[in-house]
Short mmCIF file of C-alpha atoms in Angstrom, two decimals:
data_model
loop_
_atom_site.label_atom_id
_atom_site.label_comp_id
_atom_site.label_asym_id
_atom_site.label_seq_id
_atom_site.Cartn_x
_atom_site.Cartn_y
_atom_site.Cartn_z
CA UNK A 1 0.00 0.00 0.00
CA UNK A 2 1.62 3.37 -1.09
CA UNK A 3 0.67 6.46 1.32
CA UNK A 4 0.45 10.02 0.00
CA UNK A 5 0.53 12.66 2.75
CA UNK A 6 0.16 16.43 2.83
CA UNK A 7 2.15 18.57 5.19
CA UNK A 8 1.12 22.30 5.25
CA UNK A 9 3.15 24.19 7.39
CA UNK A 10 4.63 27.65 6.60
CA UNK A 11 8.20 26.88 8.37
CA UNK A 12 10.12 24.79 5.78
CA UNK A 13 11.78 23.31 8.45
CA UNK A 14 9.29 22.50 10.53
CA UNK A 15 8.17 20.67 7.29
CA UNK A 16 11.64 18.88 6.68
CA UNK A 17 11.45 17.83 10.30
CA UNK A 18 8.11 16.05 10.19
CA UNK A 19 9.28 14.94 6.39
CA UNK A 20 11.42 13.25 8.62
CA UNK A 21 9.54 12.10 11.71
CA UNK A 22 7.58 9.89 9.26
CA UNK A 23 10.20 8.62 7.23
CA UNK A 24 11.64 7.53 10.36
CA UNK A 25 8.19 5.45 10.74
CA UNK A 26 9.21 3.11 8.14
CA UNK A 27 6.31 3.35 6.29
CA UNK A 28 7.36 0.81 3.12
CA UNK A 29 5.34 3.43 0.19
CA UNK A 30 5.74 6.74 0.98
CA UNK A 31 4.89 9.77 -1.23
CA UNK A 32 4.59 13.33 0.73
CA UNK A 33 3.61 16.74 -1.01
CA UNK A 34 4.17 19.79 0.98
CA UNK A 35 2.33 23.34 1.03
CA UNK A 36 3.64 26.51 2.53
CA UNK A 37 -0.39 27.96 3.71
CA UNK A 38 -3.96 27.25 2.97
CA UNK A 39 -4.10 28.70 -0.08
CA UNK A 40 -1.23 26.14 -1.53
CA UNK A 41 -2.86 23.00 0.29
CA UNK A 42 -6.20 23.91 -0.87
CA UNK A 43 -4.61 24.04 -4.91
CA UNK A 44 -3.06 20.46 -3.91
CA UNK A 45 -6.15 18.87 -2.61
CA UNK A 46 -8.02 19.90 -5.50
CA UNK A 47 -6.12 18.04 -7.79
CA UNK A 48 -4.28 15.38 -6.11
CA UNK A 49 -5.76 12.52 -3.76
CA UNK A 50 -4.16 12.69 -0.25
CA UNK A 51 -4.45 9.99 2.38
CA UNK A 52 -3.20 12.03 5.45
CA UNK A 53 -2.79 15.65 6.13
CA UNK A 54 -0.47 17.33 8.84
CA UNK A 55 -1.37 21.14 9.11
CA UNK A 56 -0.05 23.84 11.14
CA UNK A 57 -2.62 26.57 12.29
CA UNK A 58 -0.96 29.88 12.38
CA UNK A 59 0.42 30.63 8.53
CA UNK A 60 0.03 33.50 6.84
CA UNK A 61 -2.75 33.73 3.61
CA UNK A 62 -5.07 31.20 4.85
CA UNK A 63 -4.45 29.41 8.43
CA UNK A 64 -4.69 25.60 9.16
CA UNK A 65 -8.32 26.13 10.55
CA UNK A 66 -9.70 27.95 7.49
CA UNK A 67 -7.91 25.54 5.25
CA UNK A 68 -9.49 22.66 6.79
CA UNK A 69 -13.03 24.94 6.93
CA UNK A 70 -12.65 25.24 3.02
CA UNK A 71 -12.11 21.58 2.47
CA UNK A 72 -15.07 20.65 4.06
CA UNK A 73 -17.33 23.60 2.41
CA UNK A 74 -15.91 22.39 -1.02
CA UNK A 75 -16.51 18.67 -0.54
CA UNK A 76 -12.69 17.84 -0.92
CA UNK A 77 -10.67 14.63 0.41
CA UNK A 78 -13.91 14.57 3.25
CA UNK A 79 -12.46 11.24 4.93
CA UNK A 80 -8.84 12.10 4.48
CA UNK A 81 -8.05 12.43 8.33
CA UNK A 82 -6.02 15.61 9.61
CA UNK A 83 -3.34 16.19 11.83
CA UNK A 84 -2.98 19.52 13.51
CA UNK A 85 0.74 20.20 14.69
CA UNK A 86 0.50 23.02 17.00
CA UNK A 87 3.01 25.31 19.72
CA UNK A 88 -0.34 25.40 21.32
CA UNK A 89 -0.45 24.33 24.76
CA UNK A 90 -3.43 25.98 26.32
CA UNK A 91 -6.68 23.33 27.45
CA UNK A 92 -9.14 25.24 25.78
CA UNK A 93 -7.44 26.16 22.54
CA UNK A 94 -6.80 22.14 22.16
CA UNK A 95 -10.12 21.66 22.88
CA UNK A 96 -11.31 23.85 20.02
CA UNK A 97 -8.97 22.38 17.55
CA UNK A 98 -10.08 19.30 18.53
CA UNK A 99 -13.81 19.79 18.11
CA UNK A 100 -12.49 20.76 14.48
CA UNK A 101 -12.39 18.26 11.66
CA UNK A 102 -9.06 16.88 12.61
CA UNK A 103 -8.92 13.15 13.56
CA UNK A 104 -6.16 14.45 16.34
CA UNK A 105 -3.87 17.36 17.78
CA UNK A 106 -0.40 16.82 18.56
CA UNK A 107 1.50 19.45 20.77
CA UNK A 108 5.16 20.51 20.07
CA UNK A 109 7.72 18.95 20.69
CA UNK A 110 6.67 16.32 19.97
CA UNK A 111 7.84 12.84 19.75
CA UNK A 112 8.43 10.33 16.82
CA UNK A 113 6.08 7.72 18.68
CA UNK A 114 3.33 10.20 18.70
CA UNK A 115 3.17 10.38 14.75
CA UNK A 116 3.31 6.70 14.51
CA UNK A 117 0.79 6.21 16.67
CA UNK A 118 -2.05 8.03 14.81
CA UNK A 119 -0.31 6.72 11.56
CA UNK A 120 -1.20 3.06 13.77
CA UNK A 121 -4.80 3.81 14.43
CA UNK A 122 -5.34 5.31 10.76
CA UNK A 123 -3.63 2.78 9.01
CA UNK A 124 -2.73 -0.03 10.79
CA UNK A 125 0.55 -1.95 11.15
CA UNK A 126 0.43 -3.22 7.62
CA UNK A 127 1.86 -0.36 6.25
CA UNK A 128 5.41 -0.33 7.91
CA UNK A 129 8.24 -2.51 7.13
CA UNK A 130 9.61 -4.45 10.26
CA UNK A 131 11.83 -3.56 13.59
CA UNK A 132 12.32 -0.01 12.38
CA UNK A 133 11.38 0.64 16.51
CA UNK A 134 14.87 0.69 17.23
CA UNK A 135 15.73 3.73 14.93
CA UNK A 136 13.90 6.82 16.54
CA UNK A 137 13.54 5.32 19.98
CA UNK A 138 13.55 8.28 22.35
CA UNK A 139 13.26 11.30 19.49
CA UNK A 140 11.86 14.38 19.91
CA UNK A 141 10.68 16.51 17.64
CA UNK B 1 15.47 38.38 37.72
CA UNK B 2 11.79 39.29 37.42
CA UNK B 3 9.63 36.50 37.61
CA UNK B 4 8.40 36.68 33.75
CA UNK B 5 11.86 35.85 32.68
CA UNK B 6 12.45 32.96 35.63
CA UNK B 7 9.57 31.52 33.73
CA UNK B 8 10.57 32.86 30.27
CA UNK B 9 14.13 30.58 31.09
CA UNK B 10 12.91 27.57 31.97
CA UNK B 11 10.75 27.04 29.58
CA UNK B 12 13.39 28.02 26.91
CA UNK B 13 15.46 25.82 28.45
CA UNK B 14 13.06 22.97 28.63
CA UNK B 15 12.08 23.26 24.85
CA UNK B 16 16.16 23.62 23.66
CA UNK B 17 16.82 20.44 25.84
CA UNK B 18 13.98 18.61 24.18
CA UNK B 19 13.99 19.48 20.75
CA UNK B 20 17.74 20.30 19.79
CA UNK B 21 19.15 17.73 22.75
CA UNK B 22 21.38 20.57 24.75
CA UNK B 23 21.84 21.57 28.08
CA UNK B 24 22.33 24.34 29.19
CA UNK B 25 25.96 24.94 30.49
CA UNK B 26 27.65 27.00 33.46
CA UNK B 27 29.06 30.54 32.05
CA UNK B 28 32.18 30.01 30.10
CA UNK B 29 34.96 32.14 31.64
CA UNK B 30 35.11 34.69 28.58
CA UNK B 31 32.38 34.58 25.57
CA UNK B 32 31.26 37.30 22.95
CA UNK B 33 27.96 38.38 23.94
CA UNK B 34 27.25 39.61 20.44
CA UNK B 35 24.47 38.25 17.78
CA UNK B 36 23.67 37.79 13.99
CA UNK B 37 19.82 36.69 14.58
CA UNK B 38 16.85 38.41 16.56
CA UNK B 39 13.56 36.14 16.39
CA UNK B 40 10.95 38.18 18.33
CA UNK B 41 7.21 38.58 18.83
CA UNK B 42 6.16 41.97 19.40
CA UNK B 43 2.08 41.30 20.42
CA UNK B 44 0.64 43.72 22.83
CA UNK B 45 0.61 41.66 25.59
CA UNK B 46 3.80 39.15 24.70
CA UNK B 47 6.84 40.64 23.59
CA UNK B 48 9.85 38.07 23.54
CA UNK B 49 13.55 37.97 22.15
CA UNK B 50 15.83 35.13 21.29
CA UNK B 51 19.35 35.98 19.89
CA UNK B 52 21.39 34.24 18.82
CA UNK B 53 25.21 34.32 17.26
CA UNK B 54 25.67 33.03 13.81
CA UNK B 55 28.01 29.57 15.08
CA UNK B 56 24.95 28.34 17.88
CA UNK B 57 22.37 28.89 15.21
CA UNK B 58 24.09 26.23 13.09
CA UNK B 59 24.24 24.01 15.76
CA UNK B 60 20.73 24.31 16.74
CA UNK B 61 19.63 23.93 13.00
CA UNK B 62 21.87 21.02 12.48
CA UNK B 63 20.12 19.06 15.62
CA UNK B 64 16.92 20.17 14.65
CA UNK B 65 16.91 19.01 10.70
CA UNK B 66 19.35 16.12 11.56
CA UNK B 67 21.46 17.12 8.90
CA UNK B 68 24.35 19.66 7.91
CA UNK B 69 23.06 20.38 4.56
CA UNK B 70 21.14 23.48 4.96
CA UNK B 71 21.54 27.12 4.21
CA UNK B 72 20.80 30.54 6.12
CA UNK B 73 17.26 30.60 5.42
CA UNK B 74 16.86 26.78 7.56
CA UNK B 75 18.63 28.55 9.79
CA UNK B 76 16.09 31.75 10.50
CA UNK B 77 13.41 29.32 10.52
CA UNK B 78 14.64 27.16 13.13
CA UNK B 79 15.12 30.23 15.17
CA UNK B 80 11.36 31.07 14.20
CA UNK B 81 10.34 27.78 15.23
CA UNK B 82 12.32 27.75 18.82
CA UNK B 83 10.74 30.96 19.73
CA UNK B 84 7.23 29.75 18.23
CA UNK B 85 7.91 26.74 21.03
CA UNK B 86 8.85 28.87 23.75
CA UNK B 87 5.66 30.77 23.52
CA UNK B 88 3.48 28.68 22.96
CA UNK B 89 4.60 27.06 25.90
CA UNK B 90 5.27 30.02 27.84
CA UNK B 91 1.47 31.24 27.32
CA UNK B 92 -0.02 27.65 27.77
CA UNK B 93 2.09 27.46 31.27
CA UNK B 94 1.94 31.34 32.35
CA UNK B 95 -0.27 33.18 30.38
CA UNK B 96 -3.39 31.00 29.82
CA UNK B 97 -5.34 34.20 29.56
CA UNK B 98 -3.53 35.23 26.35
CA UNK B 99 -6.34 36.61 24.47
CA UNK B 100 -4.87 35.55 20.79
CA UNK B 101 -3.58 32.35 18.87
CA UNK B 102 0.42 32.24 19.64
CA UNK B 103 1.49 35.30 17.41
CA UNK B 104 3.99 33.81 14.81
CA UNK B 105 7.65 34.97 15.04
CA UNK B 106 9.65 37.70 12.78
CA UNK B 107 13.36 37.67 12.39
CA UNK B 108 16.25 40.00 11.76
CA UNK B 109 20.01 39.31 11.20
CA UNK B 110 22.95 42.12 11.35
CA UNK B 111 24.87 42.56 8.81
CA UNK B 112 27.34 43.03 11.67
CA UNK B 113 27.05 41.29 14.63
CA UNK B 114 25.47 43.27 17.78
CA UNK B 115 24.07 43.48 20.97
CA UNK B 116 20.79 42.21 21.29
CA UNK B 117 18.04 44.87 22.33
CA UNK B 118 17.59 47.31 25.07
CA UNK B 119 15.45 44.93 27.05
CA UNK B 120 17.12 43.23 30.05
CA UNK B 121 18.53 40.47 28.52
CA UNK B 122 19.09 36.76 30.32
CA UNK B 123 21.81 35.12 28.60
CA UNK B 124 21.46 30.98 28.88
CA UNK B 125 24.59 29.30 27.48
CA UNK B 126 25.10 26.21 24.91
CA UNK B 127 28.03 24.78 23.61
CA UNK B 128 30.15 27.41 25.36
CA UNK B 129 28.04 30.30 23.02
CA UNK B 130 25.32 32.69 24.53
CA UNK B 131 21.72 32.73 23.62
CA UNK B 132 20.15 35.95 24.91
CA UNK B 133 16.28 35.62 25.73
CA UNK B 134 14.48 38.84 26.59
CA UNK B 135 10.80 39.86 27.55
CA UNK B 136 8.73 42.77 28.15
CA UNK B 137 7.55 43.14 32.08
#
């Protein structure tokens, strides 16, 4: 099973980091597309089919929460799960973005387990190769 | 120390210990307290510093990407993103009446390198090099 995932953060290397947090998954088929805002995720999910998104929520032109607003007003990927990466740490802000669309919020820093485990529960086990554990035991992101 | 930057510390300290793997160090005997990069937030009710000189921002972009094959603009943005961390976790553990989403970071560099700002500035050490954090009381 090949993956494709969306990351739409406006920090490139925020975006290179969680590039790598999932690589270091070992997902076996792996294809991710990046956008810099709303406005470039939006143009991606219009014309590609994405199986996973990872948003940010503060980025300039369109934020994470209009962006995911947009996607469900248009119709577009409706059961593609999101993730929502956040510096957020306050109970009631998570609370919010998690009474949005997204399937789950994940705080930074945060930790390579924590991406695999929603990648788990989304996807199952079948999509990883085997005893990649070892390799990002202890990261933090 | 005024309380605001006790807290401002730790939590800087906390995020740069769990994200980029350092601790932070005893003051060397001698060090250059003068800096190429200023990320700040200047909100009404938050305004932070973080400065850094040009040889700890390479560092901390280095342990942050995991690799040494980036260029000056990786290396803003990882400054962006540290001081992104420290606030949101400084307004989630001391400010939980914040009335905005974490205001995203700016950054400057000098041309030459310079002091940091006229705010009292705390400077935690890393590798031997100062980062300066500063906040409004």
């Amino acid at each position: 099973m090949s993956l494709s995932l969306l990351i739409v953060d406006d920090s490139s290397s925020m975006r290179k980091v969680l590039k790598k947090a999932v690589n270091m998954c070992g997902i076996s088929s792996l294809h991710i597309l990046e956008a810099a805002n709303g406005v470039e995720a939006l143009e991606v999910v219009k014309n590609e089919w994405v199986d996973l998104i990872f948003t940010d929520i503060n980025m300039p032109q369109m934020d994470g929460l209009m962006f995911i607003e947009k996607m469900h007003e248009k119709g577009l990927l409706t059961q593609t799960p999101i993730i929502i990466i956040t510096s957020e740490k306050r109970e009631e802000e998570l609370m919010k973005l998690k009474n949005t669309r997204a399937y789950s919020v994940i705080t930074k820093p945060f930790r390579v387990e924590e991406i695999k485990e929603n990648l788990v529960n989304i996807f199952g086990e079948e999509i990883f190769h085997e005893s990649e554990d070892e390799e990002f035991e202890g990261s933090d992101f | 120390m005024s309380q605001k930057m006790k807290n401002l510390r730790e939590v800087t300290s906390k995020v740069i210990e769990q994200m980029f793997f350092m601790n932070e160090e005893t003051v060397p005997d001698t060090y250059d307290a003068k800096y190429k990069y200023c990320a700040y937030i200047d909100h009404a009710e938050l305004k932070i510093n973080l400065c850094c000189g040009n040889d700890l921002t390479k560092i901390l972009t280095e342990n942050f990407l995991g690799t040494e094959d980036f260029d000056e603009n990786d290396m803003k943005d990882v400054l962006k993103e540290i001081l992104n961390m420290i606030a949101g976790n400084y307004v989630g553990e001391y400010l939980r009446e914040f009335p905005d989403s974490i205001p995203v970071p700016k950054i400057i560099s000098f041309s030459k390198n310079a002091k940091s700002n006229n705010m009292p500035c705390e400077t935690l050490f890393y590798e031997g090099l100062p980062l300066c954090i500063s906040i409004e009381d």
